[in-house]
Short mmCIF file of C-alpha atoms in Angstrom, two decimals:
data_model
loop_
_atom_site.label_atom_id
_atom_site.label_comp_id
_atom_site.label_asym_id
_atom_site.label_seq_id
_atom_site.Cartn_x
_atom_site.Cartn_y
_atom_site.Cartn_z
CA UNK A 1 -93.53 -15.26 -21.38
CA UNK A 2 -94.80 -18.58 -19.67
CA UNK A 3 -98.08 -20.01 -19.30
CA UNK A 4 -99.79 -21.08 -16.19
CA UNK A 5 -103.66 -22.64 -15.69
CA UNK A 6 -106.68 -20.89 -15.40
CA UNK A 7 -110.00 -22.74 -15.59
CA UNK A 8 -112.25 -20.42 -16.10
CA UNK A 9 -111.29 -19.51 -19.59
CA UNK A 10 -110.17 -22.98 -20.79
CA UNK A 11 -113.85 -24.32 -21.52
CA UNK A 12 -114.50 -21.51 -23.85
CA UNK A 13 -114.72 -22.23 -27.88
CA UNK A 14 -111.68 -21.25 -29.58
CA UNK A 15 -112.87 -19.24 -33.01
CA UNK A 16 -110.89 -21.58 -34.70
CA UNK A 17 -111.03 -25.19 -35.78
CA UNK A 18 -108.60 -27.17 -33.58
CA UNK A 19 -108.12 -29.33 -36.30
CA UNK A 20 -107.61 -27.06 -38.97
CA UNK A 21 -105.09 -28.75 -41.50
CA UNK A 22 -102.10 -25.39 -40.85
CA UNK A 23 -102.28 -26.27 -37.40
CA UNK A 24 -102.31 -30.55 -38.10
CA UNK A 25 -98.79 -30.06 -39.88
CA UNK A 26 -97.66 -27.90 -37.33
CA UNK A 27 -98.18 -30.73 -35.16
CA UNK A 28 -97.00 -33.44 -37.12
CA UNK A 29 -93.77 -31.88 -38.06
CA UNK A 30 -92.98 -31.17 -34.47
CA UNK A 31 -93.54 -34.88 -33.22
CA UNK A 32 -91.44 -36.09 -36.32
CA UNK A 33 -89.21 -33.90 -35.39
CA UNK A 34 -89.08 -32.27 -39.37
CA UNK A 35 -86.51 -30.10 -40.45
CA UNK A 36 -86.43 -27.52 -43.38
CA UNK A 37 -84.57 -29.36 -46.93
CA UNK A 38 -85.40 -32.92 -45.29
CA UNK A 39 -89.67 -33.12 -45.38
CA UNK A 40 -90.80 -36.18 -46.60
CA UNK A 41 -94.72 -35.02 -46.50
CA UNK A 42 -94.68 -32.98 -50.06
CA UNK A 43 -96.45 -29.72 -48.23
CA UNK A 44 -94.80 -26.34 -47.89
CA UNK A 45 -95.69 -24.33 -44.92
CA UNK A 46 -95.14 -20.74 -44.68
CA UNK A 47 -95.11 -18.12 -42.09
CA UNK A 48 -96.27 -14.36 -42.54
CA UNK A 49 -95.89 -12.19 -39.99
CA UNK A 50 -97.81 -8.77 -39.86
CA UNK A 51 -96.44 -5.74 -37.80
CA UNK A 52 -98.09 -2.10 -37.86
CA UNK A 53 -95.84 -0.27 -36.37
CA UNK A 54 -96.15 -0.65 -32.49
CA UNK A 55 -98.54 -3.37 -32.67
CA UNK A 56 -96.05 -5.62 -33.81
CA UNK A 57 -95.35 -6.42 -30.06
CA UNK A 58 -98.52 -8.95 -30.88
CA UNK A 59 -96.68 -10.79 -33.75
CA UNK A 60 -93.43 -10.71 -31.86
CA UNK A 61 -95.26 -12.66 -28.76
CA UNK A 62 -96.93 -15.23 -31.23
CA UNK A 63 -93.49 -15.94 -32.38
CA UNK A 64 -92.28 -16.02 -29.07
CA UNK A 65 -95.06 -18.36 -28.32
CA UNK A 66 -93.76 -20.81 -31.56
CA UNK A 67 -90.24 -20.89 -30.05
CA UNK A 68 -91.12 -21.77 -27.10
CA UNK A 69 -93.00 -24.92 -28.24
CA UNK A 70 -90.13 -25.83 -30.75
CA UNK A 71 -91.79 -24.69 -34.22
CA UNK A 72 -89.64 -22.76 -35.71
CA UNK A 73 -87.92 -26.17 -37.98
CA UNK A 74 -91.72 -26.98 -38.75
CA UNK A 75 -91.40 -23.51 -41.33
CA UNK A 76 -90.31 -23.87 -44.70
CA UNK A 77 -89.93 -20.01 -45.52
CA UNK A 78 -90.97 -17.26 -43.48
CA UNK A 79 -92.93 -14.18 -44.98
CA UNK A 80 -92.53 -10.24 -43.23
CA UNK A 81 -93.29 -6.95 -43.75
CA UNK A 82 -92.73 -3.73 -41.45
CA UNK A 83 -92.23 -4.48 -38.02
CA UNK A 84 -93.27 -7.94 -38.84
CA UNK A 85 -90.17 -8.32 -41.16
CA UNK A 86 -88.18 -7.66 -38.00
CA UNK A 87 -89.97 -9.70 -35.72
CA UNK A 88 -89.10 -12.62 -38.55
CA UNK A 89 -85.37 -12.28 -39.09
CA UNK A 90 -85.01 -12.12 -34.89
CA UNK A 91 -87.75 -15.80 -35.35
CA UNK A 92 -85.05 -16.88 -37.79
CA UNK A 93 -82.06 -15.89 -35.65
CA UNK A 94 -83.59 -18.32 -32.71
CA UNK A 95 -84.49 -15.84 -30.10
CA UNK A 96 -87.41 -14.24 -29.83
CA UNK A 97 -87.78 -13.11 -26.34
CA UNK A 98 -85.69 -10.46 -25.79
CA UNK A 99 -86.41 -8.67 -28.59
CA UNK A 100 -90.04 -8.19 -27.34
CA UNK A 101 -88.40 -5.19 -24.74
CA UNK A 102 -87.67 -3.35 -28.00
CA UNK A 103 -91.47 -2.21 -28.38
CA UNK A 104 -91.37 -1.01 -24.51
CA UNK A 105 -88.25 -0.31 -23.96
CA UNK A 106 -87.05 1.09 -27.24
CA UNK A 107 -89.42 1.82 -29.19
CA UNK A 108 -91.48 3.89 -26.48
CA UNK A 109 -89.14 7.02 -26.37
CA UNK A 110 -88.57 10.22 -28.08
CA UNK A 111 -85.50 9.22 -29.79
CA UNK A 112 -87.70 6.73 -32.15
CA UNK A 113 -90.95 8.38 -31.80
CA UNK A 114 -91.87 11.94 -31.40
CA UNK A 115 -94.77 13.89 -32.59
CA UNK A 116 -93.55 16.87 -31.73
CA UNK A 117 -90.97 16.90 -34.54
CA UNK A 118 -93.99 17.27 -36.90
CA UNK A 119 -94.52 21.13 -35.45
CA UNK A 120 -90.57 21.60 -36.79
CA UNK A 121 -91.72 19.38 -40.14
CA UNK A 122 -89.71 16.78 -38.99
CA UNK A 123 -90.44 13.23 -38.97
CA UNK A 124 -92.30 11.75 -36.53
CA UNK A 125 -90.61 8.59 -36.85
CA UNK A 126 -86.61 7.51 -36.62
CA UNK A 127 -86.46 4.68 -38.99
CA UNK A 128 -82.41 4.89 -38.52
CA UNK A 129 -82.58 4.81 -34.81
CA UNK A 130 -84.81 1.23 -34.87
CA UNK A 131 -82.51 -0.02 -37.62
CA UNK A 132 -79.15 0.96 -36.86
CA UNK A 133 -78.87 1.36 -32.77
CA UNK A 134 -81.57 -0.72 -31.78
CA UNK A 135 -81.50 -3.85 -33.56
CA UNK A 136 -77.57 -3.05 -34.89
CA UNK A 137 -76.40 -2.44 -31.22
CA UNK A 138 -78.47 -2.54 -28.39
CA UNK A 139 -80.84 -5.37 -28.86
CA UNK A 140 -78.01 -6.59 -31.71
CA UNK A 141 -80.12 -9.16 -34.45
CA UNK A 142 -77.71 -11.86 -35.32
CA UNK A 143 -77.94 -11.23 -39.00
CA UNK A 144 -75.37 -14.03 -39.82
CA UNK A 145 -77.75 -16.68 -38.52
CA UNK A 146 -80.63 -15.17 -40.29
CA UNK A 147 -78.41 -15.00 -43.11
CA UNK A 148 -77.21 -19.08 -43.12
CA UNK A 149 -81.31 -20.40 -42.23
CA UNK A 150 -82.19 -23.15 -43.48
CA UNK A 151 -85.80 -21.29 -43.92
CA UNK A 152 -85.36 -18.35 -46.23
CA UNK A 153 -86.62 -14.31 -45.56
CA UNK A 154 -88.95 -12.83 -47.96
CA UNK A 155 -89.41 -8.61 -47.10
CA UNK A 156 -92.23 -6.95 -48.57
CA UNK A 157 -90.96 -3.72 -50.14
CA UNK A 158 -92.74 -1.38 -51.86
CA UNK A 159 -91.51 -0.12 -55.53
CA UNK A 160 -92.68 3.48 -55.41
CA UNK A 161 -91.96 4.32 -59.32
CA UNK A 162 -92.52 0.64 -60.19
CA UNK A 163 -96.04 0.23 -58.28
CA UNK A 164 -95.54 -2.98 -57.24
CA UNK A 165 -94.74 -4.77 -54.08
CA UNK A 166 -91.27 -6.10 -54.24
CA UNK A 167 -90.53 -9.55 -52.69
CA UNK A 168 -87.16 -9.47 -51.45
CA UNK A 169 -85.08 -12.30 -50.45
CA UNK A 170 -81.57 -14.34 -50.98
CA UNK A 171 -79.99 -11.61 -49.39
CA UNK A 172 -76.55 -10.37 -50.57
CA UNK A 173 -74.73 -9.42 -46.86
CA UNK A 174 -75.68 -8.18 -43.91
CA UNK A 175 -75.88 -4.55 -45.03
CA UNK A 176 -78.36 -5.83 -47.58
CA UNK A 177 -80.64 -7.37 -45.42
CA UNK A 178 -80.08 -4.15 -42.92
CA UNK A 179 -81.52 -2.39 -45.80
CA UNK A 180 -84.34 -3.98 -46.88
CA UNK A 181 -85.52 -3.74 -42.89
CA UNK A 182 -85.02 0.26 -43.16
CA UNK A 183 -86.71 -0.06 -46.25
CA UNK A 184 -90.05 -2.19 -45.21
CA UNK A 185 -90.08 0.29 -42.27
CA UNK A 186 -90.48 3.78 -44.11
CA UNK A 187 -94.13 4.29 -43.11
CA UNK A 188 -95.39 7.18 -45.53
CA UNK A 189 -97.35 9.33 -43.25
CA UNK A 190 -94.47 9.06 -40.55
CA UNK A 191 -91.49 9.46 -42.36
CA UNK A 192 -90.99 11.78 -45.34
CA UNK A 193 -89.58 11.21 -48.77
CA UNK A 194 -88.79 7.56 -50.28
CA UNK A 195 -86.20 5.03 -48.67
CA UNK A 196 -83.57 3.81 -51.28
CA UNK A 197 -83.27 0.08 -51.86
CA UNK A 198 -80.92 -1.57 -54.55
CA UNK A 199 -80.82 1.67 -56.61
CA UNK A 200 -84.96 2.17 -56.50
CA UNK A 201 -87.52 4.42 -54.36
CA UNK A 202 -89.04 2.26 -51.83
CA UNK A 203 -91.67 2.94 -49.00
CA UNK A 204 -93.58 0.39 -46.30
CA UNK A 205 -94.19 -3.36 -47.68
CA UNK A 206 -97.74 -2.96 -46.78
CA UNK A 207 -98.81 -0.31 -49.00
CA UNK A 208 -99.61 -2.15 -52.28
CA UNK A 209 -99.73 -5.35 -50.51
CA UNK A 210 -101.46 -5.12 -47.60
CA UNK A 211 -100.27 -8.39 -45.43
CA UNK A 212 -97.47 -10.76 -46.34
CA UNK A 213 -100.45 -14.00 -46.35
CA UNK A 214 -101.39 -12.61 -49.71
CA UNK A 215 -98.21 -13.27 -51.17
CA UNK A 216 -97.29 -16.69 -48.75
CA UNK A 217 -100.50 -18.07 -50.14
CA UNK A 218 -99.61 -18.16 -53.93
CA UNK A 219 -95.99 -19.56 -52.62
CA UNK A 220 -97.13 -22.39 -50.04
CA UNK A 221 -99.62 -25.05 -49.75
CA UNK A 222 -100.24 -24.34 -46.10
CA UNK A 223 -100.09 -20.60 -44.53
CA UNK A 224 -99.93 -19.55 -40.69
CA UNK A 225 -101.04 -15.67 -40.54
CA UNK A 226 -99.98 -13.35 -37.66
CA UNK A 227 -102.32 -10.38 -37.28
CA UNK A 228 -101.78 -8.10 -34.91
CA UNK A 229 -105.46 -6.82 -34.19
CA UNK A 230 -108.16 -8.75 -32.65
CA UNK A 231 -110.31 -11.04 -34.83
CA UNK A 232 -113.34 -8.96 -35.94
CA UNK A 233 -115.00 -8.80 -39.38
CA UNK A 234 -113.49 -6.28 -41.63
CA UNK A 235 -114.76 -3.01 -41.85
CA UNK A 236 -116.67 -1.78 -45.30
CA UNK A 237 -114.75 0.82 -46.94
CA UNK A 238 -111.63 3.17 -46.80
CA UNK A 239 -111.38 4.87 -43.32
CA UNK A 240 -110.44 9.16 -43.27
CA UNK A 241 -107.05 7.98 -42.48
CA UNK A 242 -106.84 5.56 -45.34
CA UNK A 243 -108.18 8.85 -47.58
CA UNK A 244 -104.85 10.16 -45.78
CA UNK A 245 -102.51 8.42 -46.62
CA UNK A 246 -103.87 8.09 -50.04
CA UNK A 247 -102.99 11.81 -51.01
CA UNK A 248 -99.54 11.61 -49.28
CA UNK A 249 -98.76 8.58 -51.41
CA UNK A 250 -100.38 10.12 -54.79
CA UNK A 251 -97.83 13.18 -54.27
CA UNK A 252 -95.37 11.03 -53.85
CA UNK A 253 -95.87 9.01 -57.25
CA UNK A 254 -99.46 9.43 -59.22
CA UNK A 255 -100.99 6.29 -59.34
CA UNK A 256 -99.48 4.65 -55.50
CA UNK A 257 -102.41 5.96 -53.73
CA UNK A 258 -105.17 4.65 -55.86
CA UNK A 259 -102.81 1.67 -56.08
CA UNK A 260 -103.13 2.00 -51.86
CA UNK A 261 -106.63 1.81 -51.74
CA UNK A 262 -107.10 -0.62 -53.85
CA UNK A 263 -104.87 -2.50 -51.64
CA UNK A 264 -106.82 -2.45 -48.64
CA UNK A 265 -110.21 -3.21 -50.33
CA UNK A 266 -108.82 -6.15 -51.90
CA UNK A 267 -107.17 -7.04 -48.16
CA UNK A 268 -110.62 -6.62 -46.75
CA UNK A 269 -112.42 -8.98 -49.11
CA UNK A 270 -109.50 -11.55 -48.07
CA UNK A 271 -110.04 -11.06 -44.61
CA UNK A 272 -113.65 -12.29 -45.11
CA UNK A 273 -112.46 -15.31 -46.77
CA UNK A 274 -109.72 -16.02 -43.42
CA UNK A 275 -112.58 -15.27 -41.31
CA UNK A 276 -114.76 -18.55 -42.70
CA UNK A 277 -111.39 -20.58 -43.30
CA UNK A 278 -110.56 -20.29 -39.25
CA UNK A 279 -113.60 -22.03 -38.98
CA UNK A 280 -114.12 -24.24 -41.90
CA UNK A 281 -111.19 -25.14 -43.91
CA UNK A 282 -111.62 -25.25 -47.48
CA UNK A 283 -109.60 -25.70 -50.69
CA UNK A 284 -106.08 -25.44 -50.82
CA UNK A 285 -103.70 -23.29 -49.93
CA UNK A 286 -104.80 -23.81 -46.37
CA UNK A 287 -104.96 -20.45 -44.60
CA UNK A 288 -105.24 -19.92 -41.03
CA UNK A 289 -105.12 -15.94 -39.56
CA UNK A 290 -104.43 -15.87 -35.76
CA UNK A 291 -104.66 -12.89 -34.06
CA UNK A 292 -105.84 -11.58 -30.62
CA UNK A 293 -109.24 -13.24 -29.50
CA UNK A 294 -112.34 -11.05 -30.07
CA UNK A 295 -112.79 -8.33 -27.57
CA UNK A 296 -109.39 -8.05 -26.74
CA UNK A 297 -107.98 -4.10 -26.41
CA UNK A 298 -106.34 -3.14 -29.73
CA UNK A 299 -102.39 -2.22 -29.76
CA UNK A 300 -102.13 1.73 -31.77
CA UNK A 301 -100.11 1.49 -34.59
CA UNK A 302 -98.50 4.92 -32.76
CA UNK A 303 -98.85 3.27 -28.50
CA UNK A 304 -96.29 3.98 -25.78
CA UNK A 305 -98.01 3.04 -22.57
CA UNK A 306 -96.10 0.24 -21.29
CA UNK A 307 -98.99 -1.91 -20.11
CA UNK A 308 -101.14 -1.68 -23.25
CA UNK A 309 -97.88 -3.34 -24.84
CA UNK A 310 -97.37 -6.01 -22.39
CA UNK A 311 -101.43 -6.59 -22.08
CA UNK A 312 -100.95 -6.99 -26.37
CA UNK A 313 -98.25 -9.17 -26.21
CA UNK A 314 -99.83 -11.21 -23.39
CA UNK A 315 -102.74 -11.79 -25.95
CA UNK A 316 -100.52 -12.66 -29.16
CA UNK A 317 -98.83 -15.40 -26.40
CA UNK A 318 -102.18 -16.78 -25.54
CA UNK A 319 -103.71 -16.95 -29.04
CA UNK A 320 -100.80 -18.90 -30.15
CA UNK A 321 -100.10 -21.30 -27.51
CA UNK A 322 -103.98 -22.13 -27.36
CA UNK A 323 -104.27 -22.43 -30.85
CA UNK A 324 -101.68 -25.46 -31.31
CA UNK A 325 -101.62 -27.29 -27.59
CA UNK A 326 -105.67 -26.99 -27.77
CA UNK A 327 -106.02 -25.22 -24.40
CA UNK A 328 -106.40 -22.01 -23.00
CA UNK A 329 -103.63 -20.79 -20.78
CA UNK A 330 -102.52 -17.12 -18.95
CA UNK A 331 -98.99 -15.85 -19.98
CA UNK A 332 -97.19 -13.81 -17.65
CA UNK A 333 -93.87 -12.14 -18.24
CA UNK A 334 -90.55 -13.64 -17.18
CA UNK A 335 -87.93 -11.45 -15.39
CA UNK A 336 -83.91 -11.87 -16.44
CA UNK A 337 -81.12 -10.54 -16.16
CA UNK A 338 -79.83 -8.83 -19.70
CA UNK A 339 -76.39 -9.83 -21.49
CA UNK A 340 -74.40 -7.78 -23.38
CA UNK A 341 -76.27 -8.16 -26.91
#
């Protein structure tokens, strides 16, 4: 992505303060040039990256967005779960900008994603194929970076017989790390059964904690959010598909799926707090939750059309450049040519 003017738009209010104290460090760190294990300023910032299947072509173009204007040093741990968790290890590997042709390229076939397997009682979902041939071999993650950061991993894993949400770092190898990706991944109403992890029964990240902020926020003094739909006020209870996934999970262990919906209440009370703390920064820990600007299309957890992913991405670019340069600017893809990864 790159960013070019356009007027029109760049008098409008952002729904954000443009002073809000996440975005302040941000700053300051990047003209001090800070790095991770040499602050002087006594704050720790974190970084927690949503994904939702799909949709994390949003987060992926935020963090795209923070490379590109030299933030990934200002970080002093980095928070992920699902996709998200991905999009963070390729943050932490230093490039973020191929691996946004994943969603569309990769992501958008039958190999990864078919519902027709569910008339065979298959799964709909290849959690192998993302893990191992797409970011092992095709688009190949640079785990041995990730793995020597300066800014540590944390992967939200879910503990199916423990009920709790597992936060998983100081990785032991490569194959490790490789794991706990699978793991984060295993989305219960697309892929059957449990994922094993370190000798336990693991599922998706986000089912007893529904977005890594929640557990960056007890861990940091400052926290920048990445959600991947548009800013709106939270909807008031559990949705049919929420009531869904709730069975699924409760067959799976008795006691995840009330543990589920619990999850998401408690996430929608907290998304009423980010809403007023965009505007109006309160007590510590400092929160701020970007995500698309209101009104803007939502990415499907589940989306293949190829311009509905570059239109989402386009918008996680945007939010994130505006929000920390303080004006509004267009992204537009950039063509290259692709090495041998």
């Amino acid at each position: 992505m790159t960013v070019v003017s356009e007027p029109p738009r760049a008098a409008l209010a952002p729904p954000w303060s443009p002073d809000h104290p996440v975005l302040e460090l941000l700053r300051t760190r990047r003209a001090q040039k800070s790095r991770p294990g040499r602050r002087n300023d006594g704050e720790r910032l974190g970084l927690a990256v949503e994904g939702g299947g799909l949709r994390g072509i949003v987060s992926a173009a935020m963090l795209s967005a923070l490379e590109d204007m030299d933030l990934i040093p200002a970080f002093d741990v980095v928070y992920g779960c699902s996709s998200g968790a991905i999009n963070a290890a390729y943050f932490l590997a230093g490039r973020t900008w191929y691996p946004l042709s994943i969603y569309y390229d990769d992501l958008t076939t039958p190999e990864f994603l078919d519902f027709r397997r569910a008339l065979r009682r298959r799964d709909v979902l290849d959690v192998g194929y993302a893990i191992d041939r797409v970011v092992g071999e095709v688009k190949r993650l640079d785990y041995e970076r990730v793995l020597g950061s300066d800014i540590p991993l944390h992967v939200m894993i879910t503990d199916v017989d423990g009920l709790e949400t597992l936060d998983v770092t100081g990785f032991e190898d490569r194959a490790d790390l490789a794991a706990a990706l699978r793991s984060t991944c295993w989305l219960p109403l697309a892929v059957s059964g449990t994922c094993p992890y370190r000798g336990l029964r693991t599922v998706d990240g986000g089912v007893l904690t529904a977005h890594p902020f929640l557990l960056a926020r007890k861990q940091c003094t400052h926290v920048l959010s990445l959600s991947t739909r548009p800013m709106a006020k939270p909807r008031t209870g559990p949705t049919l598909l929420n009531r869904i996934v709730e069975r699924r999970l409760e067959r799976l262990r008795p006691g995840l799926g009330r543990g589920y919906v619990r999850s998401v209440e408690e996430y929608r009370a907290a998304r009423l707090g980010l809403h007023r703390e965009r505007r109006t920064p309160t007590a510590r820990p400092h929160v701020l939750d970007l995500a698309p600007v209101p009104g803007t299309p939502e990415v499907k957890r589940h989306e293949m059309g190829f311009g509905k992913l570059i239109a989402g991405a386009r918008a996680g670019y945007e939010v994130m450049y505006w929000a920390v340069e303080k004006e509004y600017r267009r992204a537009i893809p950039r063509m290259t040519v692709s090495q041998a990864w």
